[in-house]
Tab-separated table of C-alpha atoms in Angstrom:
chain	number	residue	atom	x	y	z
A	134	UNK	CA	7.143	17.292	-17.794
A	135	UNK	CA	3.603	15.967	-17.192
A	136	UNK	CA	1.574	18.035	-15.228
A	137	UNK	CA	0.962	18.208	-11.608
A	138	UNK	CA	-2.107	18.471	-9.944
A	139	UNK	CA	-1.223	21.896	-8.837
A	140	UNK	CA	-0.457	22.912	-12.246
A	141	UNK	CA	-3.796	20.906	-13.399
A	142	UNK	CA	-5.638	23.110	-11.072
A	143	UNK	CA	-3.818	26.464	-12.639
A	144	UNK	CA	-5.009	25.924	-15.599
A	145	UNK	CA	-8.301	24.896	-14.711
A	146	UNK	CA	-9.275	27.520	-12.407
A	147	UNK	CA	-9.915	30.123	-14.616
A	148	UNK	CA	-12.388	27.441	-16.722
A	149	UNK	CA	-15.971	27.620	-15.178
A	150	UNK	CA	-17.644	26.196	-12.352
A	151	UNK	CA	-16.921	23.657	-9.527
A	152	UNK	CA	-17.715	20.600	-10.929
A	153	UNK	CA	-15.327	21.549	-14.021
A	154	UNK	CA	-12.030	21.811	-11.423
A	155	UNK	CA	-13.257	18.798	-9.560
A	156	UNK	CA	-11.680	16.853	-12.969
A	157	UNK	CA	-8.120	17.382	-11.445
A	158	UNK	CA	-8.683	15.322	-8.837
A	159	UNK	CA	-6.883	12.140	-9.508
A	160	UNK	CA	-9.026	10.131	-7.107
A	161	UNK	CA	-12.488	11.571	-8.412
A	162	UNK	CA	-12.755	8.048	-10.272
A	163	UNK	CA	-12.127	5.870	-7.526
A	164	UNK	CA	-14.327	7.690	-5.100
A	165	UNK	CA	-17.321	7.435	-8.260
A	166	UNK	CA	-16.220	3.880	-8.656
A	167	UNK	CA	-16.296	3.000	-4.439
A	168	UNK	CA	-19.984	4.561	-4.529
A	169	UNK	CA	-20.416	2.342	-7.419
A	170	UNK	CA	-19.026	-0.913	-5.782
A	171	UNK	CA	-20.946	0.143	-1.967
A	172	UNK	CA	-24.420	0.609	-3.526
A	173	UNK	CA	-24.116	-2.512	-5.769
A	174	UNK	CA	-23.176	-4.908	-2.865
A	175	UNK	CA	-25.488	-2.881	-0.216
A	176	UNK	CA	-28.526	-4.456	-2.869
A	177	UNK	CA	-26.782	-7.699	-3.454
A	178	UNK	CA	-25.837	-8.822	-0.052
A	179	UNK	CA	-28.344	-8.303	2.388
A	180	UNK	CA	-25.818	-8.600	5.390
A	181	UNK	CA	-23.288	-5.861	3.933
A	182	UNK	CA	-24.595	-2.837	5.638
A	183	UNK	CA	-23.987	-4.506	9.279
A	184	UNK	CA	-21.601	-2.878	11.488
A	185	UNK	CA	-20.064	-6.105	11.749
A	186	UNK	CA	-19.521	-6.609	8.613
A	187	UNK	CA	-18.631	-3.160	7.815
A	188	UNK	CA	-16.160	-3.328	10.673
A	189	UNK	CA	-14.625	-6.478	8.458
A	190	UNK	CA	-14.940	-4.460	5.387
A	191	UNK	CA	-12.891	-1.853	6.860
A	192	UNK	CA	-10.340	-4.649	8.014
A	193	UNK	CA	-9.450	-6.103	4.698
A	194	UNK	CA	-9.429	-2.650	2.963
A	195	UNK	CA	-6.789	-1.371	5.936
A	196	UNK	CA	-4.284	-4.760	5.422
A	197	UNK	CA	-4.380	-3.127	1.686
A	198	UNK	CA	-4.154	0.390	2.438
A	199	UNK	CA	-1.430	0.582	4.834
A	200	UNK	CA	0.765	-0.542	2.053
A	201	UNK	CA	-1.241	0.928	-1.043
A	202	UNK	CA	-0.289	4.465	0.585
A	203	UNK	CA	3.175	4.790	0.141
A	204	UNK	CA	3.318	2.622	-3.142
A	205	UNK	CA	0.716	5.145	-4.340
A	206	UNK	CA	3.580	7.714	-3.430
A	207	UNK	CA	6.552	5.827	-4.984
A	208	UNK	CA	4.253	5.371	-8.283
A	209	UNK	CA	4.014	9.463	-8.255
A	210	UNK	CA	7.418	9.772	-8.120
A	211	UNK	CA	7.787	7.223	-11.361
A	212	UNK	CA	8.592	3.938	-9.758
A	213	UNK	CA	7.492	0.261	-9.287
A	214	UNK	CA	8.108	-1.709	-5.528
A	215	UNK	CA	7.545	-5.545	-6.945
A	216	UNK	CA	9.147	-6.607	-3.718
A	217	UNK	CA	6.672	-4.826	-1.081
A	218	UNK	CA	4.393	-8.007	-0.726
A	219	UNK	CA	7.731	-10.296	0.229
A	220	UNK	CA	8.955	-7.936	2.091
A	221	UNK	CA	6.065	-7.234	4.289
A	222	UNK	CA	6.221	-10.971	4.647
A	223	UNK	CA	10.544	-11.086	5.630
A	224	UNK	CA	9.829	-8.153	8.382
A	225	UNK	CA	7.476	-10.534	9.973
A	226	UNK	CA	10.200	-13.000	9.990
A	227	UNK	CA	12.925	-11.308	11.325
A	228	UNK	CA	10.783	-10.147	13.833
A	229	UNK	CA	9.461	-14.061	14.711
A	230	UNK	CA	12.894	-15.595	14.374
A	231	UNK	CA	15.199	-13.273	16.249
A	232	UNK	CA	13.188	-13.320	19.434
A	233	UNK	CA	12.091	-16.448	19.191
A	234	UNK	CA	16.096	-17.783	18.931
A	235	UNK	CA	17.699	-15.284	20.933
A	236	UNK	CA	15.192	-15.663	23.823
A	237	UNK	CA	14.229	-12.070	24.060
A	238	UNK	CA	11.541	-9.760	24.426
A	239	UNK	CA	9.661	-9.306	21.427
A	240	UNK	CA	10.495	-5.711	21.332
A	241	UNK	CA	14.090	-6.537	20.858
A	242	UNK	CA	12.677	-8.328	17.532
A	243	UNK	CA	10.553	-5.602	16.687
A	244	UNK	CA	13.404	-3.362	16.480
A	245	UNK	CA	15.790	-5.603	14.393
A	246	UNK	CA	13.278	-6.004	12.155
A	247	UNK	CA	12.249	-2.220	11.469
A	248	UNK	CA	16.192	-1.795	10.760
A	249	UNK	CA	16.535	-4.951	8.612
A	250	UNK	CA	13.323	-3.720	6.748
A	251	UNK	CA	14.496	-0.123	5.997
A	252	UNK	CA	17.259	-1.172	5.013
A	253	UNK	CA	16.048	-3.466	2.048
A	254	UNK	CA	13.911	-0.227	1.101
A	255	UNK	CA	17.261	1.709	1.125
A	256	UNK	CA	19.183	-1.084	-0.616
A	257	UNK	CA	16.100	-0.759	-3.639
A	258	UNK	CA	16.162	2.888	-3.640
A	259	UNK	CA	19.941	3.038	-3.477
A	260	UNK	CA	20.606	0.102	-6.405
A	261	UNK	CA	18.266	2.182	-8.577
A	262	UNK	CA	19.884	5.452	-8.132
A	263	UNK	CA	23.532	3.863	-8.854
A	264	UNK	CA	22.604	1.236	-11.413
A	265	UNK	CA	20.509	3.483	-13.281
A	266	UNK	CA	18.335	0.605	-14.140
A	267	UNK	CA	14.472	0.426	-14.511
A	268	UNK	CA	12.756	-0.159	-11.221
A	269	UNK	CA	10.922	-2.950	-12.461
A	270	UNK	CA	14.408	-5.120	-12.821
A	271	UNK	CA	15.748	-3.845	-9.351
A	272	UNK	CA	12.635	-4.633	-7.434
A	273	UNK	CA	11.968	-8.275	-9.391
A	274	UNK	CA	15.908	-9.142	-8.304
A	275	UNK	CA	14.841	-8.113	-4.922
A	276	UNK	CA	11.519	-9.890	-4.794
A	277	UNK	CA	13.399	-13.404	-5.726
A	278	UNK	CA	16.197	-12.590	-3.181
A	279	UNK	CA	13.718	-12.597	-0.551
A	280	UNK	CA	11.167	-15.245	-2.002
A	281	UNK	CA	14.073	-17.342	-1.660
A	282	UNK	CA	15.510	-16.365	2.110
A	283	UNK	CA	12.124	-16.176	3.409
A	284	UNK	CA	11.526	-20.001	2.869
A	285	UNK	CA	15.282	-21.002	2.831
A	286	UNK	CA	16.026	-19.274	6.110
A	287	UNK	CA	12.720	-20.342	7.708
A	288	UNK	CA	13.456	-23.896	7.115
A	289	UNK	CA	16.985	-23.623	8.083
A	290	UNK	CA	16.240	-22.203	11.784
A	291	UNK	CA	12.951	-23.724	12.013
A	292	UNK	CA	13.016	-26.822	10.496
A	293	UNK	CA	9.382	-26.339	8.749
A	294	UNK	CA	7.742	-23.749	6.617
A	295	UNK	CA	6.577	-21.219	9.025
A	296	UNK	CA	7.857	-19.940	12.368
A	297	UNK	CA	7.558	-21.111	16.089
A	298	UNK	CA	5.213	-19.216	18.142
A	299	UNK	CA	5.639	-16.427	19.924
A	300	UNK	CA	2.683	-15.967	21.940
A	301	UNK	CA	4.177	-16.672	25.773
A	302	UNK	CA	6.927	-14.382	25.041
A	303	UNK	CA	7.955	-11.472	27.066
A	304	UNK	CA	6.555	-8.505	25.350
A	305	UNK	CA	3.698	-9.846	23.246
A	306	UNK	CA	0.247	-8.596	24.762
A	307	UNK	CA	1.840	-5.026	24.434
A	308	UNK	CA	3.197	-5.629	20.863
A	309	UNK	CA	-0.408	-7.069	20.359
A	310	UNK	CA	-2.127	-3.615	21.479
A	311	UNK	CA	0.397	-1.614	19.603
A	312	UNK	CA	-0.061	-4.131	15.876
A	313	UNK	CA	-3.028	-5.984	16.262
A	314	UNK	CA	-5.677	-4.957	18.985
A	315	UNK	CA	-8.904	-3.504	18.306
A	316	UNK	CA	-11.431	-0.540	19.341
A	317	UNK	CA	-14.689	-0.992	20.386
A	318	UNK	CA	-16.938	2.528	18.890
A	319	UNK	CA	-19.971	2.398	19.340
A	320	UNK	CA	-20.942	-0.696	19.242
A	321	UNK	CA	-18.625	-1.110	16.013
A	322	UNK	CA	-15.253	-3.421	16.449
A	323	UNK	CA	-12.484	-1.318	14.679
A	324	UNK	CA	-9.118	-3.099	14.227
A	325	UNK	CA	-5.672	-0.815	14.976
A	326	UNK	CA	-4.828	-1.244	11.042
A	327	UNK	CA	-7.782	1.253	10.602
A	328	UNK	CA	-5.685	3.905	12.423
A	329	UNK	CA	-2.432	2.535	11.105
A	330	UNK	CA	-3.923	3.596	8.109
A	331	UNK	CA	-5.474	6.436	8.217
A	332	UNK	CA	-2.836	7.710	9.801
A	333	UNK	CA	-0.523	7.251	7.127
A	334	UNK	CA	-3.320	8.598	4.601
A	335	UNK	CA	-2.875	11.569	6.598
A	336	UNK	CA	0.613	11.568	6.530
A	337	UNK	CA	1.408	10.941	2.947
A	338	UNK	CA	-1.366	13.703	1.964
A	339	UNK	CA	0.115	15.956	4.278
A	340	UNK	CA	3.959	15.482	2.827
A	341	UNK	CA	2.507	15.525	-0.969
A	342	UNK	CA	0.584	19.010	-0.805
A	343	UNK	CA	2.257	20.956	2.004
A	344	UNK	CA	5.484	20.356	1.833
A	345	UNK	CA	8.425	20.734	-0.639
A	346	UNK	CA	9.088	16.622	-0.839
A	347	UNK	CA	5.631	16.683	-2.355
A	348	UNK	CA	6.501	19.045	-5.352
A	349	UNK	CA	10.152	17.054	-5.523
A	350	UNK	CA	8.099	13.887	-5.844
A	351	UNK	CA	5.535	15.101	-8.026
A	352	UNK	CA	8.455	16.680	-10.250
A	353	UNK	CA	10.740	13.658	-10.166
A	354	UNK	CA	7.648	11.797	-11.399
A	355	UNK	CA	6.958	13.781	-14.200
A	356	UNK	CA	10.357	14.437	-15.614
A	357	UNK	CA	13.227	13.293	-13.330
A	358	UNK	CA	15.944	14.940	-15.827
A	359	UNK	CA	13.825	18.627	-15.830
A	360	UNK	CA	13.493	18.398	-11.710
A	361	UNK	CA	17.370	17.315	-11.853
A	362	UNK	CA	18.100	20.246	-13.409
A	363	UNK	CA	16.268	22.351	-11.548
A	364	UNK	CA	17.865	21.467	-7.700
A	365	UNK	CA	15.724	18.485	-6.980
A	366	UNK	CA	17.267	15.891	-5.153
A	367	UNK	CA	16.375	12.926	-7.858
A	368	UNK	CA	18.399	10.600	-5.996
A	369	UNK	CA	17.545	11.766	-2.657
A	370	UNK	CA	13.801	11.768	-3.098
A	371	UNK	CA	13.728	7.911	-4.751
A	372	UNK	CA	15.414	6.532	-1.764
A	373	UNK	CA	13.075	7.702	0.525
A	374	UNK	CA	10.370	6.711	-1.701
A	375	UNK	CA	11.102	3.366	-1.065
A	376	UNK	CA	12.126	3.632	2.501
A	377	UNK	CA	8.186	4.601	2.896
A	378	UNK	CA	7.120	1.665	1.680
A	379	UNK	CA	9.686	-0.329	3.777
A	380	UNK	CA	8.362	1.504	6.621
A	381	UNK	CA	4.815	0.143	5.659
A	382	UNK	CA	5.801	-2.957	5.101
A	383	UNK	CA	7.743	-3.435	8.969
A	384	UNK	CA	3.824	-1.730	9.913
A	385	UNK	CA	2.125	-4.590	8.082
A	386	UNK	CA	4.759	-7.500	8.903
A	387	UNK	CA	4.145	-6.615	12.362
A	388	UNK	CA	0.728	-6.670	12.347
A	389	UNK	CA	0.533	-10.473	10.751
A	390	UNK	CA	3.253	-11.751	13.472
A	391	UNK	CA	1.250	-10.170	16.351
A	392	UNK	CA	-2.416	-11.067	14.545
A	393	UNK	CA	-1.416	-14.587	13.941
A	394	UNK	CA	1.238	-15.502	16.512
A	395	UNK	CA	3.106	-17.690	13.742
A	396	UNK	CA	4.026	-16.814	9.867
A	397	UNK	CA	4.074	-18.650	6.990
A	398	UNK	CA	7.233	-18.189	5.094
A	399	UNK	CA	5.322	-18.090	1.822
A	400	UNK	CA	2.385	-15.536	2.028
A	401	UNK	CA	2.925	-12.300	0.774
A	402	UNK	CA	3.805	-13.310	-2.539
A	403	UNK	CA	1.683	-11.144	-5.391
A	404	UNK	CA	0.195	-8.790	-2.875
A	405	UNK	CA	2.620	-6.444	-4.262
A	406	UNK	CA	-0.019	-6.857	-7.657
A	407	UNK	CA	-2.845	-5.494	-5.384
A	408	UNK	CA	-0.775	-2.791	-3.941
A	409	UNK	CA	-0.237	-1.365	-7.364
A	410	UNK	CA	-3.689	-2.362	-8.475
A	411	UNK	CA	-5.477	-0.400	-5.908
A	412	UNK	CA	-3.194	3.205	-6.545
A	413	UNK	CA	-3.781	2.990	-10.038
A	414	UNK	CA	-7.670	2.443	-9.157
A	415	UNK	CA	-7.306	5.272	-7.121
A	416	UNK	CA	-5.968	7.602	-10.037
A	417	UNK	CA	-2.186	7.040	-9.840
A	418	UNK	CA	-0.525	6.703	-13.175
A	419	UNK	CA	1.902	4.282	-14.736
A	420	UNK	CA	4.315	6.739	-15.987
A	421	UNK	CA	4.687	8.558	-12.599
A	422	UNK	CA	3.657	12.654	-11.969
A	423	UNK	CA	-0.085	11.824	-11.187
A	424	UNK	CA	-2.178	10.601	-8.372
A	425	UNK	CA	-3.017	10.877	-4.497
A	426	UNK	CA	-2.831	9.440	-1.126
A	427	UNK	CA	-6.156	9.666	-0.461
A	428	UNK	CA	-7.001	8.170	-4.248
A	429	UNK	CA	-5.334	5.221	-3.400
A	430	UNK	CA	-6.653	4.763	-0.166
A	431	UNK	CA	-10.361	4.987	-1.718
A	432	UNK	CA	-8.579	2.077	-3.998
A	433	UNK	CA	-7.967	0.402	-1.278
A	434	UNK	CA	-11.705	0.132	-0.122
A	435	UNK	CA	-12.995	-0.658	-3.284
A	436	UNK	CA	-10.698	-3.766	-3.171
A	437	UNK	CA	-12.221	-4.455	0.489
A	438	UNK	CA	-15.165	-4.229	-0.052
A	439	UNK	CA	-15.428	-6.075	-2.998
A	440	UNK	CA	-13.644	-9.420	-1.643
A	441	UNK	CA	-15.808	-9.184	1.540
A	442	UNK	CA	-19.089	-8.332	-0.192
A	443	UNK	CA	-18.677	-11.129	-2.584
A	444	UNK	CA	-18.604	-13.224	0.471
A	445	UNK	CA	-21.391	-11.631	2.044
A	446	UNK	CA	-23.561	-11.819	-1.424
A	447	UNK	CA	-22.714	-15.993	-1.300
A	448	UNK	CA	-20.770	-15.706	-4.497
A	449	UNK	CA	-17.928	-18.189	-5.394
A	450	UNK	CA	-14.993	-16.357	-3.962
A	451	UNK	CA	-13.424	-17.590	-7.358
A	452	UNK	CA	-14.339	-14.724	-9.036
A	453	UNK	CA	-12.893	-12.416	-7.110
A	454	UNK	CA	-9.820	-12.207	-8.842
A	455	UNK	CA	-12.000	-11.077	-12.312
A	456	UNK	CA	-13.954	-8.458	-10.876
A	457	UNK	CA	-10.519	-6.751	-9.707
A	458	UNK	CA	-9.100	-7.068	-13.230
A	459	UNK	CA	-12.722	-5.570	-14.623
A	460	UNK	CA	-12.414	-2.517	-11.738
A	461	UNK	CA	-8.727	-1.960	-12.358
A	462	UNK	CA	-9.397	-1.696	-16.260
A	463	UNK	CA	-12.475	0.530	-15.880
A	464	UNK	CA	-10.326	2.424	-13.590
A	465	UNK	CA	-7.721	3.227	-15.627
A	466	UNK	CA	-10.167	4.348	-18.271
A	467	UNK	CA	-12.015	6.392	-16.556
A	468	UNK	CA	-8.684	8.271	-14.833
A	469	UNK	CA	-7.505	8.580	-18.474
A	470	UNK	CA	-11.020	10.178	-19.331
A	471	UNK	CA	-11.321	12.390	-17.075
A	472	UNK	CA	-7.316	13.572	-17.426
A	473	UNK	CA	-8.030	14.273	-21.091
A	474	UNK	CA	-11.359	16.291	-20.089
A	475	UNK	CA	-9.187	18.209	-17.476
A	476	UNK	CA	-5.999	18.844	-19.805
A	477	UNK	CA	-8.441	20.302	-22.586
A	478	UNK	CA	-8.756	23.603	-24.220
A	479	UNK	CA	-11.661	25.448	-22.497
């Protein structure tokens, strides 16, 4: 079974000083590489260390995060969501569509979508616990399914590619506090994703290291026959896995209906790539048993503020794709690193 952090830290106690046990950490190499990525840009861009632009930095990083959270979880527990970017994109949908054709409040379409959305997280967790077939093949059938009805359906009600608005409906400016308003802190303009997700930060790192979910999921993760075997719910534990990132994604859908008034049937399509991307940044590893909320929140950041302080450094936005590729790889070095100095004889 590969160890968990808690056993990590057992073994590590006993070892020296501080700085030695701070090697457990899973998101140690994130929060080096965010310090990296913040001092770099705070040189390169003159207007990055505003508190407007800050305040945007925190944005972009949140739209990530809120989803990045609970696919950081999922990855613990040893599986892959390919469909979380579509889906974030269909809970927006239902949400648009059903009030927008049945004529009611907004609400009423809120809460049809939640259900709709949970239930395509169940139906994941569910096919992958019956099938017995790798996550990456369940969630890939499920990401076409809704690729498809997102622009199929769309077109069918709507008649065009994206959905009528939504603004003058019953409903809306309190949806629009609850999914898309903002704070004003001193002086600073925070949007309500920010607490959205650190909310859920605090959530997921509450259910990971005080509760007995969190040693089911880090045990599942590491060797789903041993925790089988041992009274963990396997089955149990995946579904919910993937219900939590259905959750986020009815979080996030809502927050681009009520942000934008309208949606575009096709957005949301390889976000699922950044999702993944920014847990295993933040110290989450590919074969499951290994990571942290809070590492893949820091992930999360780094993405943020690297796609805003390109843009405040006057770079061509093109290459925004290749410095993710060159963090995630350096990343995933480091974390492997810095495992190997942690899992060493003293």
């Amino acid at each position: 079974m590969t160890a968990t952090p808690a056993a990590l830290s057992k073994r590590t106690a006993a070892r020296g000083p501080v700085a030695r046990r701070l090697l457990i950490r899973p998101e140690l190499g994130a929060l080096v590489g965010a310090v990296a990525v913040f001092a770099f840009f705070a040189v390169a861009a003159d207007s990055f260390l505003r508190a407007s632009s800050l305040s945007t930095v925190l944005y972009a990083s949140s739209t990530i995060g809120i989803m990045a959270v609970p696919v950081a979880l999922l990855m613990i527990g040893g599986e892959f969501d390919l469909s979380a970017g579509v889906m974030v994109t269909s809970s927006a949908l239902v949400s648009s569509m059903f009030s927008y054709q049945m004529t009611a409040n907004v609400w009423v379409g809120v809460a049809v979508s939640l259900l709709v959305t949970l239930a395509i997280g169940f139906f994941n967790g569910w096919m992958l616990t019956r099938t017995r077939l790798p996550s990456f093949i369940i969630t890939l059938g499920t990401f076409l399914m809704l690729t498809g009805l997102n622009l199929g359906l769309t077109k069918l009600i709507s008649e065009t590619v994206s959905t009528k608005a939504v603004g003058d409906m019953e409903g809306f400016p309190a949806a629009r506090a609850v999914f898309a308003s903002h704070l004003d802190l001193g002086g600073v303009r925070l949007q309500i994703t920010v607490v959205w997700w650190l909310a859920l930060i605090a959530a997921a790192t509450w259910i990971l290291l005080r509760t007995r979910a969190g040693n089911w999921i880090y045990a599942v993760g590491g060797n789903a026959d041993a925790a089988r075997a041992v009274g963990v719910p396997v089955d149990r534990v995946r579904i919910g896995l993937y219900t939590g990132v259905a959750l986020a994604a009815w979080i996030s859908g809502q927050h681009l209906l009520f942000n934008y008034d309208v949606v575009q049937s096709g957005e949301g399509v390889g976000n699922e790539l950044i999702y993944i991307a920014a847990a295993v940044i933040g110290g989450c590893l590919l074969t499951g048993g290994h990571g942290s909320a809070a590492g893949a929140a820091v992930g999360a950041l780094i993405f943020g503020m690297t796609s805003k302080g390109i843009v405040y450094a006057q770079w061509n936005p093109d290459w925004f794709k290749f410095f993710l590729g060159a963090m995630l790889l350096l990343a995933t070095l480091l974390n492997a690193w810095i495992r190997k100095r942690a899992e060493a004889p003293a």
